[in-house]
Amino acid sequence: DVKVTQSSRYLVKRTGEKVFLECVQDMDHENMFWYRQDPGLGLRLIYFSYDVKMKEKGDIPEGYSVSREKKERFSLILESASTNQTSMYLCASSQTRDIDEQYFGPGTRLTVT
Amino acid sequence: LAKTTQPISMDSYEGQEVNITCSHNNIATNDYITWYQQFPSQGPRFIIQGYKTKVTNEVASLFIPADRKSSTLSLPRVSLSDTAVYYCLVGWGRGGGNKLTFGTGTQLKVEL
């Protein structure tokens, strides 16, 4: 079974803090994704990566950066957290660069106060 | 960038067939259509994927007309456990290039 794990289920941070969200997959998948999910807006893609050290912007990259130093790990970074970044963050991975089933982690509920 | 439109919510009763339609008028030639299911406090889970005509698996069918501007997810004989949000995803054509686009999701509520 593919497993995608996220470092925290719940996180509370203060405005201006630097925030790291970690995601690890155990199936040697090439692609990894970060989404945020907000009521009424569905899932929106922040960044994705199709290889180590490779990244591409999604629909809403502003205020975020990512890091993929190892194939199994994809980190989402909020350089200076703001209250409008309070959201559910979901990580996913898929096997190849072609369209493939995405496997999602359980999500991290981030609250910025 | 392909965008999708789905009904916000649908209600059904146990044992009925449910059809959820997704509109994607500007789908690209190499885009695939994928549906996901999401329960509260969980990440989405893959249901079915197709490119054209009809695809069927053990849990659902996907109907795609010739112009591919819409697709319909069909859930046969739903049960209470099918109550969830269903997302239509268009994009990520083979070989890469297109970005992924999720719809806003359809909240399906199944009652006794």
mmCIF file with all atom_site columns, C-alpha atoms in Angstrom, chain A residues 43-109:
data_model
loop_
_atom_site.group_PDB
_atom_site.id
_atom_site.type_symbol
_atom_site.label_atom_id
_atom_site.label_alt_id
_atom_site.label_comp_id
_atom_site.label_asym_id
_atom_site.label_entity_id
_atom_site.label_seq_id
_atom_site.pdbx_PDB_ins_code
_atom_site.Cartn_x
_atom_site.Cartn_y
_atom_site.Cartn_z
_atom_site.occupancy
_atom_site.B_iso_or_equiv
_atom_site.pdbx_formal_charge
_atom_site.auth_seq_id
_atom_site.auth_comp_id
_atom_site.auth_asym_id
_atom_site.auth_atom_id
_atom_site.pdbx_PDB_model_num
ATOM 1  C CA . LEU A 1 43  ? -8.516 21.863 -3.830  1.00 0.00 ? 43  LEU A CA 1
ATOM 2  C CA . ARG A 1 44  ? -6.080 24.306 -5.345  1.00 0.00 ? 44  ARG A CA 1
ATOM 3  C CA . LEU A 1 45  ? -2.602 23.343 -6.482  1.00 0.00 ? 45  LEU A CA 1
ATOM 4  C CA . ILE A 1 46  ? 0.221  25.311 -4.877  1.00 0.00 ? 46  ILE A CA 1
ATOM 5  C CA . TYR A 1 47  ? 3.329  23.622 -6.255  1.00 0.00 ? 47  TYR A CA 1
ATOM 6  C CA . PHE A 1 48  ? 4.303  20.320 -7.732  1.00 0.00 ? 48  PHE A CA 1
ATOM 7  C CA . SER A 1 49  ? 7.543  18.485 -8.383  1.00 0.00 ? 49  SER A CA 1
ATOM 8  C CA . TYR A 1 50  ? 8.258  15.794 -10.947 1.00 0.00 ? 50  TYR A CA 1
ATOM 9  C CA . ASP A 1 51  ? 11.805 15.062 -9.881  1.00 0.00 ? 51  ASP A CA 1
ATOM 10 C CA . VAL A 1 52  ? 14.337 15.788 -7.182  1.00 0.00 ? 52  VAL A CA 1
ATOM 11 C CA . LYS A 1 53  ? 15.224 19.482 -7.105  1.00 0.00 ? 53  LYS A CA 1
ATOM 12 C CA . MET A 1 54  ? 12.586 20.187 -9.761  1.00 0.00 ? 54  MET A CA 1
ATOM 13 C CA . LYS A 1 55  ? 9.511  22.246 -9.027  1.00 0.00 ? 55  LYS A CA 1
ATOM 14 C CA . GLU A 1 56  ? 6.759  24.000 -10.903 1.00 0.00 ? 56  GLU A CA 1
ATOM 15 C CA . LYS A 1 57  ? 4.229  26.554 -9.775  1.00 0.00 ? 57  LYS A CA 1
ATOM 16 C CA . GLY A 1 58  ? 0.616  25.608 -9.503  1.00 0.00 ? 58  GLY A CA 1
ATOM 17 C CA . ASP A 1 59  ? -2.347 27.955 -9.444  1.00 0.00 ? 59  ASP A CA 1
ATOM 18 C CA . ILE A 1 60  ? -1.609 29.745 -6.176  1.00 0.00 ? 60  ILE A CA 1
ATOM 19 C CA . PRO A 1 61  ? 2.153  29.772 -5.446  1.00 0.00 ? 61  PRO A CA 1
ATOM 20 C CA . GLU A 1 62  ? 2.285  33.265 -3.956  1.00 0.00 ? 62  GLU A CA 1
ATOM 21 C CA . GLY A 1 63  ? 3.520  33.238 -0.380  1.00 0.00 ? 63  GLY A CA 1
ATOM 22 C CA . TYR A 1 64  ? 4.833  29.683 -0.614  1.00 0.00 ? 64  TYR A CA 1
ATOM 23 C CA . SER A 1 65  ? 8.013  27.930 -1.623  1.00 0.00 ? 65  SER A CA 1
ATOM 24 C CA . VAL A 1 66  ? 8.927  24.254 -1.816  1.00 0.00 ? 66  VAL A CA 1
ATOM 25 C CA . SER A 1 67  ? 11.934 22.016 -1.474  1.00 0.00 ? 67  SER A CA 1
ATOM 26 C CA . ARG A 1 68  ? 12.604 18.545 -2.800  1.00 0.00 ? 68  ARG A CA 1
ATOM 27 C CA . GLU A 1 69  ? 16.100 17.414 -1.885  1.00 0.00 ? 69  GLU A CA 1
ATOM 28 C CA . LYS A 1 70  ? 15.217 13.710 -1.785  1.00 0.00 ? 70  LYS A CA 1
ATOM 29 C CA . LYS A 1 71  ? 12.781 11.795 -3.943  1.00 0.00 ? 71  LYS A CA 1
ATOM 30 C CA . GLU A 1 72  ? 10.590 10.720 -1.054  1.00 0.00 ? 72  GLU A CA 1
ATOM 31 C CA . ARG A 1 73  ? 10.280 14.098 0.658   1.00 0.00 ? 73  ARG A CA 1
ATOM 32 C CA . PHE A 1 74  ? 8.549  17.274 -0.446  1.00 0.00 ? 74  PHE A CA 1
ATOM 33 C CA . SER A 1 75  ? 8.427  20.276 1.843   1.00 0.00 ? 75  SER A CA 1
ATOM 34 C CA . LEU A 1 76  ? 6.124  23.275 1.702   1.00 0.00 ? 76  LEU A CA 1
ATOM 35 C CA . ILE A 1 77  ? 7.503  26.460 3.226   1.00 0.00 ? 77  ILE A CA 1
ATOM 36 C CA . LEU A 1 78  ? 5.612  29.522 4.320   1.00 0.00 ? 78  LEU A CA 1
ATOM 37 C CA . GLU A 1 79  ? 8.352  32.142 4.583   1.00 0.00 ? 79  GLU A CA 1
ATOM 38 C CA . SER A 1 80  ? 6.260  34.526 6.668   1.00 0.00 ? 80  SER A CA 1
ATOM 39 C CA . ALA A 1 81  ? 2.930  33.056 7.651   1.00 0.00 ? 81  ALA A CA 1
ATOM 40 C CA . SER A 1 82  ? -0.167 35.220 7.336   1.00 0.00 ? 82  SER A CA 1
ATOM 41 C CA . THR A 1 83  ? -3.700 34.710 8.557   1.00 0.00 ? 83  THR A CA 1
ATOM 42 C CA . ASN A 1 84  ? -4.975 34.145 5.007   1.00 0.00 ? 84  ASN A CA 1
ATOM 43 C CA . GLN A 1 85  ? -2.809 31.048 4.866   1.00 0.00 ? 85  GLN A CA 1
ATOM 44 C CA . THR A 1 86  ? -4.960 29.382 7.497   1.00 0.00 ? 86  THR A CA 1
ATOM 45 C CA . SER A 1 87  ? -6.160 26.314 5.646   1.00 0.00 ? 87  SER A CA 1
ATOM 46 C CA . MET A 1 88  ? -6.035 22.543 5.205   1.00 0.00 ? 88  MET A CA 1
ATOM 47 C CA . TYR A 1 89  ? -2.860 21.535 3.364   1.00 0.00 ? 89  TYR A CA 1
ATOM 48 C CA . LEU A 1 90  ? -2.799 18.260 1.460   1.00 0.00 ? 90  LEU A CA 1
ATOM 49 C CA . CYS A 1 91  ? 0.201  16.504 0.009   1.00 0.00 ? 91  CYS A CA 1
ATOM 50 C CA . ALA A 1 92  ? -0.051 13.919 -2.760  1.00 0.00 ? 92  ALA A CA 1
ATOM 51 C CA . SER A 1 93  ? 2.212  11.758 -4.858  1.00 0.00 ? 93  SER A CA 1
ATOM 52 C CA . SER A 1 94  ? 1.890  9.850  -8.129  1.00 0.00 ? 94  SER A CA 1
ATOM 53 C CA . GLN A 1 95  ? 4.045  7.290  -9.822  1.00 0.00 ? 95  GLN A CA 1
ATOM 54 C CA . THR A 1 96  ? 5.140  8.849  -13.086 1.00 0.00 ? 96  THR A CA 1
ATOM 55 C CA . ARG A 1 97  ? 5.037  12.079 -14.981 1.00 0.00 ? 97  ARG A CA 1
ATOM 56 C CA . ASP A 1 98  ? 2.153  10.803 -17.082 1.00 0.00 ? 98  ASP A CA 1
ATOM 57 C CA . ILE A 1 99  ? -1.293 11.110 -15.620 1.00 0.00 ? 99  ILE A CA 1
ATOM 58 C CA . ASP A 1 100 ? -1.541 8.754  -12.743 1.00 0.00 ? 100 ASP A CA 1
ATOM 59 C CA . GLU A 1 101 ? -3.580 8.130  -9.682  1.00 0.00 ? 101 GLU A CA 1
ATOM 60 C CA . GLN A 1 102 ? -2.610 10.542 -6.941  1.00 0.00 ? 102 GLN A CA 1
ATOM 61 C CA . TYR A 1 103 ? -2.262 9.267  -3.409  1.00 0.00 ? 103 TYR A CA 1
ATOM 62 C CA . PHE A 1 104 ? -3.069 11.829 -0.768  1.00 0.00 ? 104 PHE A CA 1
ATOM 63 C CA . GLY A 1 105 ? -1.856 12.253 2.771   1.00 0.00 ? 105 GLY A CA 1
ATOM 64 C CA . PRO A 1 106 ? -4.254 12.908 5.667   1.00 0.00 ? 106 PRO A CA 1
ATOM 65 C CA . GLY A 1 107 ? -3.732 16.661 5.554   1.00 0.00 ? 107 GLY A CA 1
ATOM 66 C CA . THR A 1 108 ? -2.382 19.294 7.938   1.00 0.00 ? 108 THR A CA 1
ATOM 67 C CA . ARG A 1 109 ? -4.805 21.793 9.412   1.00 0.00 ? 109 ARG A CA 1
#
